[in-house]
């Protein structure tokens, strides 16, 4: 595709519900990253996928957060039992190789009421 | 990532060149200078990167001093749509585990009509 796409663009949910966020990276990009950005804050790294290697989950803030990636295509980020502090924009990025320039999607704005 | 220093804000008149400085006095020999920007309510956007030679692409030019301790991003003809926060980052290129992108506070560039 032309760029990284994410869905939904906005998600409003109630505290305690589970949410699933989707990312479609640029075709051919082997590396995929998830970040979180709270209002007025910088990027917070969550998780990184590279090919068939084990993902780097070191940025996931709790065990309520998980992510999957099928091969070198779509990825889903799942947040279970959402809390109000999970409210943020969740950004996905991909790069042709690890460490090269990352191309970001438009993000999913998650609001937990 | 090596520390960078940028002014918190700058103004530029529409149609004029915008010159955004960045200091990175502790940069290592294998670290590149990357620039990203983030327009309000959008995901970060890659602009340009360089190692020691000046670089130019369709978006901007990057001027790196000979000692590599500072650089300047130049938007040759700023438009209102260039109003954004601009982030200067120094990091190694491909390979290794340095794939987590970390933004500092950046420079808020406001292009005025």
mmCIF file of N, CA and C in Angstrom, chain B residues 1 33 45 48 51 56 66 73 93 95 103 106:
data_model
loop_
_atom_site.group_PDB
_atom_site.id
_atom_site.type_symbol
_atom_site.label_atom_id
_atom_site.label_comp_id
_atom_site.label_asym_id
_atom_site.label_seq_id
_atom_site.Cartn_x
_atom_site.Cartn_y
_atom_site.Cartn_z
ATOM 1 N N UNK B 1 20.084 6.750 22.431
ATOM 2 C CA UNK B 1 20.254 7.832 21.474
ATOM 3 C C UNK B 1 21.010 8.986 22.139
ATOM 4 N N UNK B 33 22.057 11.686 11.808
ATOM 5 C CA UNK B 33 21.115 12.716 12.245
ATOM 6 C C UNK B 33 19.818 12.504 11.471
ATOM 7 N N UNK B 45 6.151 12.120 10.962
ATOM 8 C CA UNK B 45 6.498 11.975 9.546
ATOM 9 C C UNK B 45 7.999 12.092 9.385
ATOM 10 N N UNK B 48 14.092 13.570 6.728
ATOM 11 C CA UNK B 48 15.392 13.426 6.090
ATOM 12 C C UNK B 48 16.384 12.896 7.107
ATOM 13 N N UNK B 51 24.548 11.495 7.503
ATOM 14 C CA UNK B 51 25.661 11.076 8.359
ATOM 15 C C UNK B 51 26.671 12.211 8.513
ATOM 16 N N UNK B 56 19.697 16.501 0.581
ATOM 17 C CA UNK B 56 18.512 17.229 0.106
ATOM 18 C C UNK B 56 17.526 16.236 -0.473
ATOM 19 N N UNK B 66 30.948 20.424 9.847
ATOM 20 C CA UNK B 66 32.068 19.520 9.582
ATOM 21 C C UNK B 66 32.425 18.670 10.803
ATOM 22 N N UNK B 73 18.090 21.953 9.740
ATOM 23 C CA UNK B 73 17.087 21.508 8.776
ATOM 24 C C UNK B 73 16.546 22.746 8.080
ATOM 25 N N UNK B 93 22.299 3.707 12.297
ATOM 26 C CA UNK B 93 21.431 3.320 11.188
ATOM 27 C C UNK B 93 20.957 1.894 11.341
ATOM 28 N N UNK B 95 20.618 -2.181 11.585
ATOM 29 C CA UNK B 95 21.331 -3.188 12.358
ATOM 30 C C UNK B 95 21.276 -2.911 13.843
ATOM 31 N N UNK B 103 11.626 10.594 20.934
ATOM 32 C CA UNK B 103 11.589 12.009 20.612
ATOM 33 C C UNK B 103 11.800 12.831 21.879
ATOM 34 N N UNK B 106 11.502 18.715 20.881
ATOM 35 C CA UNK B 106 11.429 19.252 19.535
ATOM 36 C C UNK B 106 11.262 20.764 19.494
#
